[in-house]
Amino acid sequence: MSVEVAVDSKNQYITVKGELTVDSVMNALALFSRECKSLPEWVIDFTGVTRVDSTALALLIELKRNAAQKNKSVSFIYLPAALVTIARLSQLENLITTNENKRSVKA
């Protein structure tokens, strides 16, 4: 399955749909780079994500790094529960969650 990344112009969110796995994460990173350019802050909505593996965690860490380099804020909403579990097991949960989006985890 492929991954789609697009700007929801109504909400100014970046939406992600499909799988974030080893097979799609590099494509997703390229799509994020293209879609994030015009936004003053990055709010990334993971509602449409259907499957993740540990490479999705690496993607989120890379997105945080890219945002910091561009002096942008980034927040992740509706993270898949599996991704939060991977982050917790890796002791990296604090890198991908905030008080705002901890309550927005998608079960």
PDB file of C-alpha atoms in Angstrom:
ATOM      1  CA  MET A   1       0.000   0.000   0.000  1.00  0.00           C
ATOM      2  CA  SER A   2       1.190   3.503  -0.707  1.00  0.00           C
ATOM      3  CA  VAL A   3       1.089   6.617   1.410  1.00  0.00           C
ATOM      4  CA  GLU A   4      -0.539   9.955   0.618  1.00  0.00           C
ATOM      5  CA  VAL A   5       0.410  13.296   2.158  1.00  0.00           C
ATOM      6  CA  ALA A   6      -1.645  16.405   1.408  1.00  0.00           C
ATOM      7  CA  VAL A   7      -2.538  19.789   2.846  1.00  0.00           C
ATOM      8  CA  ASP A   8      -6.086  20.122   4.139  1.00  0.00           C
ATOM      9  CA  SER A   9      -6.484  23.785   3.205  1.00  0.00           C
ATOM     10  CA  LYS A  10      -9.647  24.216   5.270  1.00  0.00           C
ATOM     11  CA  ASN A  11      -7.942  23.244   8.536  1.00  0.00           C
ATOM     12  CA  GLN A  12      -4.330  24.013   7.542  1.00  0.00           C
ATOM     13  CA  TYR A  13      -3.415  20.451   8.531  1.00  0.00           C
ATOM     14  CA  ILE A  14      -1.182  18.055   6.726  1.00  0.00           C
ATOM     15  CA  THR A  15      -3.082  14.810   6.347  1.00  0.00           C
ATOM     16  CA  VAL A  16      -1.498  11.399   6.034  1.00  0.00           C
ATOM     17  CA  LYS A  17      -3.302   8.384   4.563  1.00  0.00           C
ATOM     18  CA  GLY A  18      -2.178   4.809   4.065  1.00  0.00           C
ATOM     19  CA  GLU A  19       0.721   2.858   5.499  1.00  0.00           C
ATOM     20  CA  LEU A  20       3.849   4.297   7.113  1.00  0.00           C
ATOM     21  CA  THR A  21       6.185   1.347   6.859  1.00  0.00           C
ATOM     22  CA  VAL A  22       9.643   0.545   5.592  1.00  0.00           C
ATOM     23  CA  ASP A  23       8.177   0.345   2.094  1.00  0.00           C
ATOM     24  CA  SER A  24       6.663   3.839   2.107  1.00  0.00           C
ATOM     25  CA  VAL A  25       8.436   6.038   4.648  1.00  0.00           C
ATOM     26  CA  MET A  26      11.031   7.519   2.262  1.00  0.00           C
ATOM     27  CA  ASN A  27       8.282   8.454  -0.175  1.00  0.00           C
ATOM     28  CA  ALA A  28       6.336   9.981   2.712  1.00  0.00           C
ATOM     29  CA  LEU A  29       9.349  12.076   3.717  1.00  0.00           C
ATOM     30  CA  ALA A  30       9.641  13.447   0.184  1.00  0.00           C
ATOM     31  CA  LEU A  31       5.915  14.226   0.143  1.00  0.00           C
ATOM     32  CA  PHE A  32       6.144  15.992   3.509  1.00  0.00           C
ATOM     33  CA  SER A  33       9.034  18.095   2.251  1.00  0.00           C
ATOM     34  CA  ARG A  34       6.939  19.240  -0.682  1.00  0.00           C
ATOM     35  CA  GLU A  35       3.672  19.828   1.214  1.00  0.00           C
ATOM     36  CA  CYS A  36       5.111  21.540   4.304  1.00  0.00           C
ATOM     37  CA  LYS A  37       6.936  24.354   2.508  1.00  0.00           C
ATOM     38  CA  SER A  38       4.062  26.838   2.467  1.00  0.00           C
ATOM     39  CA  LEU A  39       2.704  26.305   5.988  1.00  0.00           C
ATOM     40  CA  PRO A  40       3.777  28.532   8.905  1.00  0.00           C
ATOM     41  CA  GLU A  41       3.382  25.638  11.342  1.00  0.00           C
ATOM     42  CA  TRP A  42       3.050  21.937  10.777  1.00  0.00           C
ATOM     43  CA  VAL A  43       0.034  20.159  12.251  1.00  0.00           C
ATOM     44  CA  ILE A  44       0.128  16.625  10.959  1.00  0.00           C
ATOM     45  CA  ASP A  45      -3.039  14.534  11.175  1.00  0.00           C
ATOM     46  CA  PHE A  46      -2.557  10.761  11.201  1.00  0.00           C
ATOM     47  CA  THR A  47      -6.249   9.828  11.158  1.00  0.00           C
ATOM     48  CA  GLY A  48      -5.939   8.097   7.782  1.00  0.00           C
ATOM     49  CA  VAL A  49      -2.892   5.994   8.668  1.00  0.00           C
ATOM     50  CA  THR A  50      -3.765   2.311   8.489  1.00  0.00           C
ATOM     51  CA  ARG A  51      -0.476   0.613   9.427  1.00  0.00           C
ATOM     52  CA  VAL A  52       2.866   1.575  10.969  1.00  0.00           C
ATOM     53  CA  ASP A  53       6.183   0.029  11.860  1.00  0.00           C
ATOM     54  CA  SER A  54       9.272   1.414  13.584  1.00  0.00           C
ATOM     55  CA  THR A  55      10.272   3.409  10.508  1.00  0.00           C
ATOM     56  CA  ALA A  56       7.226   5.620  11.114  1.00  0.00           C
ATOM     57  CA  LEU A  57       8.799   6.655  14.419  1.00  0.00           C
ATOM     58  CA  ALA A  58      12.021   7.532  12.605  1.00  0.00           C
ATOM     59  CA  LEU A  59       9.947   9.625  10.177  1.00  0.00           C
ATOM     60  CA  LEU A  60       8.377  11.626  13.007  1.00  0.00           C
ATOM     61  CA  ILE A  61      11.774  12.282  14.559  1.00  0.00           C
ATOM     62  CA  GLU A  62      13.086  13.440  11.172  1.00  0.00           C
ATOM     63  CA  LEU A  63      10.072  15.724  10.707  1.00  0.00           C
ATOM     64  CA  LYS A  64      10.729  17.291  14.114  1.00  0.00           C
ATOM     65  CA  ARG A  65      14.364  17.844  13.137  1.00  0.00           C
ATOM     66  CA  ASN A  66      13.386  19.379   9.780  1.00  0.00           C
ATOM     67  CA  ALA A  67      10.853  21.674  11.447  1.00  0.00           C
ATOM     68  CA  ALA A  68      13.424  22.875  13.975  1.00  0.00           C
ATOM     69  CA  GLN A  69      15.901  23.624  11.187  1.00  0.00           C
ATOM     70  CA  LYS A  70      13.242  25.739   9.452  1.00  0.00           C
ATOM     71  CA  ASN A  71      12.141  27.450  12.705  1.00  0.00           C
ATOM     72  CA  LYS A  72       8.676  25.902  12.423  1.00  0.00           C
ATOM     73  CA  SER A  73       6.572  24.288  15.097  1.00  0.00           C
ATOM     74  CA  VAL A  74       5.305  20.772  14.503  1.00  0.00           C
ATOM     75  CA  SER A  75       2.606  18.784  16.228  1.00  0.00           C
ATOM     76  CA  PHE A  76       1.232  15.352  15.545  1.00  0.00           C
ATOM     77  CA  ILE A  77      -2.467  14.633  16.058  1.00  0.00           C
ATOM     78  CA  TYR A  78      -4.408  11.397  16.056  1.00  0.00           C
ATOM     79  CA  LEU A  79      -1.298   9.239  16.215  1.00  0.00           C
ATOM     80  CA  PRO A  80      -2.018   5.535  15.750  1.00  0.00           C
ATOM     81  CA  ALA A  81      -1.876   3.679  19.063  1.00  0.00           C
ATOM     82  CA  ALA A  82       0.667   1.254  17.584  1.00  0.00           C
ATOM     83  CA  LEU A  83       3.029   4.135  16.831  1.00  0.00           C
ATOM     84  CA  VAL A  84       2.731   5.510  20.359  1.00  0.00           C
ATOM     85  CA  THR A  85       3.437   2.004  21.686  1.00  0.00           C
ATOM     86  CA  ILE A  86       6.574   1.736  19.536  1.00  0.00           C
ATOM     87  CA  ALA A  87       7.707   5.131  20.825  1.00  0.00           C
ATOM     88  CA  ARG A  88       7.001   4.150  24.427  1.00  0.00           C
ATOM     89  CA  LEU A  89       8.916   0.872  24.095  1.00  0.00           C
ATOM     90  CA  SER A  90      11.812   2.801  22.539  1.00  0.00           C
ATOM     91  CA  GLN A  91      11.655   5.363  25.367  1.00  0.00           C
ATOM     92  CA  LEU A  92      11.002   8.088  22.783  1.00  0.00           C
ATOM     93  CA  GLU A  93       7.361   8.886  23.517  1.00  0.00           C
ATOM     94  CA  ASN A  94       8.236  12.364  24.789  1.00  0.00           C
ATOM     95  CA  LEU A  95       9.706  13.212  21.369  1.00  0.00           C
ATOM     96  CA  ILE A  96       6.444  12.657  19.520  1.00  0.00           C
ATOM     97  CA  THR A  97       3.741  13.594  22.014  1.00  0.00           C
ATOM     98  CA  THR A  98       2.753  16.780  23.799  1.00  0.00           C
ATOM     99  CA  ASN A  99       0.057  17.538  26.311  1.00  0.00           C
ATOM    100  CA  GLU A 100      -2.075  18.677  23.372  1.00  0.00           C
ATOM    101  CA  ASN A 101      -1.819  15.511  21.299  1.00  0.00           C
ATOM    102  CA  LYS A 102      -1.516  12.823  23.966  1.00  0.00           C
ATOM    103  CA  ARG A 103      -5.283  12.870  24.254  1.00  0.00           C
ATOM    104  CA  SER A 104      -5.615  12.663  20.491  1.00  0.00           C
ATOM    105  CA  VAL A 105      -4.204   9.181  20.020  1.00  0.00           C
ATOM    106  CA  LYS A 106      -6.176   7.121  17.539  1.00  0.00           C
ATOM    107  CA  ALA A 107      -7.035   3.679  18.925  1.00  0.00           C
TER     108      ALA A 107
END
